[in-house]
Structures are given as C-alpha cells and as structure tokens.
JSON list of C-alpha atoms in Angstrom, two decimals:
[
{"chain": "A", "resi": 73, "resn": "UNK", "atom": "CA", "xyz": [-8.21, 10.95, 24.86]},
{"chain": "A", "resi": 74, "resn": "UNK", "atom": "CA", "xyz": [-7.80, 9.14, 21.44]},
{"chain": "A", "resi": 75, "resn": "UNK", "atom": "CA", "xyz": [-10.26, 11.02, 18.61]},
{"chain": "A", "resi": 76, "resn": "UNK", "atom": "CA", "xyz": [-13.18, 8.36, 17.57]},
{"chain": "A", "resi": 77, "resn": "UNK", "atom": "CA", "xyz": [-11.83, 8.56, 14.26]},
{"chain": "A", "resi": 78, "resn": "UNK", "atom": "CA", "xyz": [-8.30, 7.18, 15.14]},
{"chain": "A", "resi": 79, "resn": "UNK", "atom": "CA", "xyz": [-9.67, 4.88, 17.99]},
{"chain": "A", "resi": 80, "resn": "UNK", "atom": "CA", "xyz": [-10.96, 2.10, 15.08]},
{"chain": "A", "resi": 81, "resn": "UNK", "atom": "CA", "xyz": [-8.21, 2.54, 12.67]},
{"chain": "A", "resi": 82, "resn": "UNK", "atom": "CA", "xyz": [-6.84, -0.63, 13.70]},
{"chain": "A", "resi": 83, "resn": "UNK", "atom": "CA", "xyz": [-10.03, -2.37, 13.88]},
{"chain": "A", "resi": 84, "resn": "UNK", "atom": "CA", "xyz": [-10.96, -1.27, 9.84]},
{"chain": "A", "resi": 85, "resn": "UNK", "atom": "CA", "xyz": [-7.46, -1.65, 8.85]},
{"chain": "A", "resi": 86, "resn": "UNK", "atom": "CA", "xyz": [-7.80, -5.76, 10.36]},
{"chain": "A", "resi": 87, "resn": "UNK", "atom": "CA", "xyz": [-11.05, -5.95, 8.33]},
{"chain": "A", "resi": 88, "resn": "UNK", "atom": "CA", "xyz": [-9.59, -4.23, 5.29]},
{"chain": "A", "resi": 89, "resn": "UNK", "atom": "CA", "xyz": [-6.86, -6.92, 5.11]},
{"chain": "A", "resi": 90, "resn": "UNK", "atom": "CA", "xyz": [-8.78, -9.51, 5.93]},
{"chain": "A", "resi": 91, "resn": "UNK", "atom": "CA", "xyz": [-11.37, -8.99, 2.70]},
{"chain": "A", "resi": 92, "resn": "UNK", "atom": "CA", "xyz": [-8.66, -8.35, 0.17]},
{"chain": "A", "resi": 93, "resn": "UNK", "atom": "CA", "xyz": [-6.97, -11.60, 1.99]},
{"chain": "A", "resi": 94, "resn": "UNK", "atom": "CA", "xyz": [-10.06, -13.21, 1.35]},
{"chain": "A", "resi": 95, "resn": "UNK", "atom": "CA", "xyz": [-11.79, -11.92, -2.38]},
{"chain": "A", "resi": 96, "resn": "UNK", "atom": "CA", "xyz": [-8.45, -10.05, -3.86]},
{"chain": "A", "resi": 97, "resn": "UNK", "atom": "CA", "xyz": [-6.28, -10.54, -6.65]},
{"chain": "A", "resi": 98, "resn": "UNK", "atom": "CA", "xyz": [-2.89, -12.18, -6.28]},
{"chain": "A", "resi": 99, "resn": "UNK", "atom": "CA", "xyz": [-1.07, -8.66, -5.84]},
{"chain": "A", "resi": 100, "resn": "UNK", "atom": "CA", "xyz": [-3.75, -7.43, -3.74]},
{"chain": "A", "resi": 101, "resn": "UNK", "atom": "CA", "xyz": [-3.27, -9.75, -1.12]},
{"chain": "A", "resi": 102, "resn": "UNK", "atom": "CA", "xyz": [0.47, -9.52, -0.77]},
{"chain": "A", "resi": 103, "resn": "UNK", "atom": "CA", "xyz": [0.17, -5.62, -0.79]},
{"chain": "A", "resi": 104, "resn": "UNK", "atom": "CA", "xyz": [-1.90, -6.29, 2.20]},
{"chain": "A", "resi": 105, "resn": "UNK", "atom": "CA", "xyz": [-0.24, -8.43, 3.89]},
{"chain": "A", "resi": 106, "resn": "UNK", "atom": "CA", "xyz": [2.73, -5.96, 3.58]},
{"chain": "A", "resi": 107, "resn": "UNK", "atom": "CA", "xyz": [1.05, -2.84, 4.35]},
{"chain": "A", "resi": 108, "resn": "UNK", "atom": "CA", "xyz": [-2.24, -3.57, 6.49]},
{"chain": "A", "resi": 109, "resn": "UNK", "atom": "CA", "xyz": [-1.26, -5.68, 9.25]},
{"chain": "A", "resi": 110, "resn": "UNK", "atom": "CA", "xyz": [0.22, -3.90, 12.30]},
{"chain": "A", "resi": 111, "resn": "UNK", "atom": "CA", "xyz": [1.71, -7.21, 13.46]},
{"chain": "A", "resi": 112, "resn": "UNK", "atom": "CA", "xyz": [4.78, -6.17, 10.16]},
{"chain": "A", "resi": 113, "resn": "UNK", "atom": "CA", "xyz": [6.71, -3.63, 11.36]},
{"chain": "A", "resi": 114, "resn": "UNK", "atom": "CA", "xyz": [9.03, -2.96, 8.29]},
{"chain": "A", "resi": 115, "resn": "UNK", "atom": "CA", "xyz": [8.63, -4.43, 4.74]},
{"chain": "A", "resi": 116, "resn": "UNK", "atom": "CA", "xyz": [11.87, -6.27, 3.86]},
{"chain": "A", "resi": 117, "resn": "UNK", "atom": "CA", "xyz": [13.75, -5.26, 0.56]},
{"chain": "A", "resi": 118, "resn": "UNK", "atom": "CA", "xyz": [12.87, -8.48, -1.15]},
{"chain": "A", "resi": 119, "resn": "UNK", "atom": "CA", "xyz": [8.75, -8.26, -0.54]},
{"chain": "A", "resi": 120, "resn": "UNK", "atom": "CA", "xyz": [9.02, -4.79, -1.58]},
{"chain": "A", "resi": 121, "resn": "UNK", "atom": "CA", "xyz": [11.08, -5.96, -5.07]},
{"chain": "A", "resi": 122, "resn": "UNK", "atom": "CA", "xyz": [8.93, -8.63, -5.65]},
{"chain": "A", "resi": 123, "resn": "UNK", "atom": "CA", "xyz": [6.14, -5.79, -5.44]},
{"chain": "A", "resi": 124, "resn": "UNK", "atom": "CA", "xyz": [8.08, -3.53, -7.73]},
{"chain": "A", "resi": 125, "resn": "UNK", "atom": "CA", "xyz": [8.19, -6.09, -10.54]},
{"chain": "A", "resi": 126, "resn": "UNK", "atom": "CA", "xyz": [4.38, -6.43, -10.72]},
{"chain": "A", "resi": 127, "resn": "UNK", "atom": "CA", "xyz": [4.27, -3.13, -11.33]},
{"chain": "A", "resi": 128, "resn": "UNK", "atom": "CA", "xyz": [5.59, -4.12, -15.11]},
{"chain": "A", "resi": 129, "resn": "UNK", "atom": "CA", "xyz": [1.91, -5.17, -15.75]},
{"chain": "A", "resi": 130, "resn": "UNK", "atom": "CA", "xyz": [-0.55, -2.27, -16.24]},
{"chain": "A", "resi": 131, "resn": "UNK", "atom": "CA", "xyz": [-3.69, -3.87, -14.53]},
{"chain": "A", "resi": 132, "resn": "UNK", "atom": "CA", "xyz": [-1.89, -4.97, -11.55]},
{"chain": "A", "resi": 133, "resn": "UNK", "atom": "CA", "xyz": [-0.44, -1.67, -10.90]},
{"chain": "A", "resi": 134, "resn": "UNK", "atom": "CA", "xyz": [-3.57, -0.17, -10.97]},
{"chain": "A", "resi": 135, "resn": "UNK", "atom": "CA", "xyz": [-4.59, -2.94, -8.33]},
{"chain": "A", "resi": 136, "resn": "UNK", "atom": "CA", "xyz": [-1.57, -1.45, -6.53]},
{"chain": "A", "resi": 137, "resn": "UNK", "atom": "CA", "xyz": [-1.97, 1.68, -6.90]},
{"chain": "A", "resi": 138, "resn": "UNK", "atom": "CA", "xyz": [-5.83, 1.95, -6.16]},
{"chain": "A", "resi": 139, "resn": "UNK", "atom": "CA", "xyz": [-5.00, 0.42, -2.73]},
{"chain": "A", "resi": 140, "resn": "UNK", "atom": "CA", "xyz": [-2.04, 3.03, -2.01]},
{"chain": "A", "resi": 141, "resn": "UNK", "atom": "CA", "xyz": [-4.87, 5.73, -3.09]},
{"chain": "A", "resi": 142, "resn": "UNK", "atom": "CA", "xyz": [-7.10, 5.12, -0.97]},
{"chain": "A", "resi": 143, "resn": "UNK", "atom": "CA", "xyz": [-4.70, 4.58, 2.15]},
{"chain": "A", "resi": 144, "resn": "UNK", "atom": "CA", "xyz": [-2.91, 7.88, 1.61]},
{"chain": "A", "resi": 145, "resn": "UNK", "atom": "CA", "xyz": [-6.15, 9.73, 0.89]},
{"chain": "A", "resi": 146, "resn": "UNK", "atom": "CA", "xyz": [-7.94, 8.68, 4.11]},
{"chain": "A", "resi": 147, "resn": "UNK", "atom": "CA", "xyz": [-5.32, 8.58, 6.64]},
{"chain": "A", "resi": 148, "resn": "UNK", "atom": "CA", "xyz": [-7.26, 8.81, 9.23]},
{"chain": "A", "resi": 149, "resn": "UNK", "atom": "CA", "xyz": [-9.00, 5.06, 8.84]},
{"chain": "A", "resi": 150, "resn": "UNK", "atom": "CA", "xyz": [-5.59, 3.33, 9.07]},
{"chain": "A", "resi": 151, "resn": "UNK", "atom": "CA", "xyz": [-2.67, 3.03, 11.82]},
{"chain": "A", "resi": 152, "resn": "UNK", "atom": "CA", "xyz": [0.48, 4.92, 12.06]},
{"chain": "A", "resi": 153, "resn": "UNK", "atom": "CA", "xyz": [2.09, 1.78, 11.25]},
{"chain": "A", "resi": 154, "resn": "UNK", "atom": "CA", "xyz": [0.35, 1.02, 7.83]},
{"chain": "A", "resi": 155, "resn": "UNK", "atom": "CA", "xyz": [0.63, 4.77, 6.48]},
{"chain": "A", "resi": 156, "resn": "UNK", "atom": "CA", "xyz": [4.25, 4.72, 7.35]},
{"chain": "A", "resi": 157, "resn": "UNK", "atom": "CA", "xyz": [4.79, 1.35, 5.21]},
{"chain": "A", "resi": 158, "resn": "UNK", "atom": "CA", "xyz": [2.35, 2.72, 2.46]},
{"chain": "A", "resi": 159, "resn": "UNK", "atom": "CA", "xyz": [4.56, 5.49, 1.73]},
{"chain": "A", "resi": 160, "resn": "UNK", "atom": "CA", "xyz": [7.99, 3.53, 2.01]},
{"chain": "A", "resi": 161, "resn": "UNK", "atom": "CA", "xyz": [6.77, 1.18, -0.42]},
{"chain": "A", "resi": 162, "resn": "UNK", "atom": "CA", "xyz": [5.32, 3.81, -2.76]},
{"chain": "A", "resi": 163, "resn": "UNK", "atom": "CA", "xyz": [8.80, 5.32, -2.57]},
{"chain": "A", "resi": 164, "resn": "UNK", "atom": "CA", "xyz": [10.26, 1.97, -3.24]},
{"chain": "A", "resi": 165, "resn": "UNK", "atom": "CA", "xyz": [7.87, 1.46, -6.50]},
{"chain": "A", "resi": 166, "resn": "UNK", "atom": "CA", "xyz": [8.74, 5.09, -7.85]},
{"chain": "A", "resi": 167, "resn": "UNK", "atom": "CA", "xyz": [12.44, 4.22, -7.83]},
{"chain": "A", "resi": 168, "resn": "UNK", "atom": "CA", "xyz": [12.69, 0.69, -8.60]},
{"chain": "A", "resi": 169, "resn": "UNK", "atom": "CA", "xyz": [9.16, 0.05, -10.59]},
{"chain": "A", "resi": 170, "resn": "UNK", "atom": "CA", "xyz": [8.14, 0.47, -14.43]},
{"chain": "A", "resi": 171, "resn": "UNK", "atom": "CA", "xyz": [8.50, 3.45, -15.44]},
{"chain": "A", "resi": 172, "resn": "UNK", "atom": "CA", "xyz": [4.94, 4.04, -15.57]},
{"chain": "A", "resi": 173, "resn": "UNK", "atom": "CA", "xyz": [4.82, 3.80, -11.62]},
{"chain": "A", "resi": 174, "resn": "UNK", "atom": "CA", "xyz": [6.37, 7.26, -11.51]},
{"chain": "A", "resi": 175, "resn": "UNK", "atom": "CA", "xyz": [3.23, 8.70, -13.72]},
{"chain": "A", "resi": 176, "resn": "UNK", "atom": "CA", "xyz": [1.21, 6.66, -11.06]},
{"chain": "A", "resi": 177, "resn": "UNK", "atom": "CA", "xyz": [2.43, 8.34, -7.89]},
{"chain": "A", "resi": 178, "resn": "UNK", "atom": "CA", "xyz": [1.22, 11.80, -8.84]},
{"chain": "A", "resi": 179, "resn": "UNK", "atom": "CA", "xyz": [-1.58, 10.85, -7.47]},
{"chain": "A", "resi": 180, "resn": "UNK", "atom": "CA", "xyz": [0.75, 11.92, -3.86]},
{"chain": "A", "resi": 181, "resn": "UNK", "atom": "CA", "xyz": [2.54, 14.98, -4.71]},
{"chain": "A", "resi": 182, "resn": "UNK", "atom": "CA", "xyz": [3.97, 15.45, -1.15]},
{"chain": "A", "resi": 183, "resn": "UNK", "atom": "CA", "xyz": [6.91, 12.56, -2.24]},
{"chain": "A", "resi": 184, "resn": "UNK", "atom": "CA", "xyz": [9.09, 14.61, -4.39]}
]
C-alpha cells in the first residue's frame, strides 16, 4: 500500500506547477515547467543552461533557489520524478551558474 503522504504527491506537485504557471515570475515558470511536471522525464542541456544563466541575477536566483528549497526540504509532497530533476539541475547550476549559486546550494549539503 502507497503511504497517504506519497499517494498525492503528484496531485500537489500538478497544482504547484500550475500556480507558479499561472502568478510566477518569468524564471519561476520555466523552473516549473522543468522540474514539476511528471509528463518531462529529463531536462535537456540547453533548458538547464538557459536556467544557469539566470542565475547571474541575484533576485532571480533567489526565485530559483527558494523553489529548489522547498522541493528538497519536503520530499515527501513531490514525485520521484521531480526530486530526481530538482537535484540534477541544482547540480547543473553549482557547476555551470554564477558563482554565487555555489554559496546558494549549501542550503543541500548532501551534493558534495
């Protein structure tokens, strides 16, 4: 039997993207696009770069960040599928984003 805690993961992660879809910033919506929705199964190099490069601005990488944050901090509200892209793309932003990025993803000790 699937825990009630995984059981609407998919259900809140749908919702989730669908409100930053709706109401977010520019960044915030292609983060979501990228990371929330099942229906992506891998984040191509290019969406990821283009991803990395707003990470040169410091309130949109605290956009970014805040949304990795919270996804990595409450695994248990999202799908296998969007934790596994969350942390390939933070991995992706630590290597290939401003240098501030690496100061950033502290905030998940369990990369390095």
């Amino acid at each position: 039997a699937t825990a009630p805690s995984t059981m609407f993961a998919g259900a809140r992660t749908k919702s989730k993207c669908a409100a930053l879809q709706a109401f977010g910033s520019e960044s915030q919506q292609l983060v979501a696009s990228l990371i929330y929705e099942d229906e992506v199964q891998v984040i191509a190099t290019f969406d990821m770069n283009r991803v990395a490069s707003l990470t040169f601005g410091d309130a949109v990488r605290d956009e970014i960040f805040e949304m990795i944050r919270e996804t990595v901090a409450k695994p248990t509200e999202y799908t296998v599928p969007t934790l596994q892209k969350t942390l390939v793309l933070m991995k992706h932003l630590v290597i290939y984003g401003s240098e501030r990025t690496v100061n950033e993803a502290s905030c998940c000790p369990f990369l390095f």
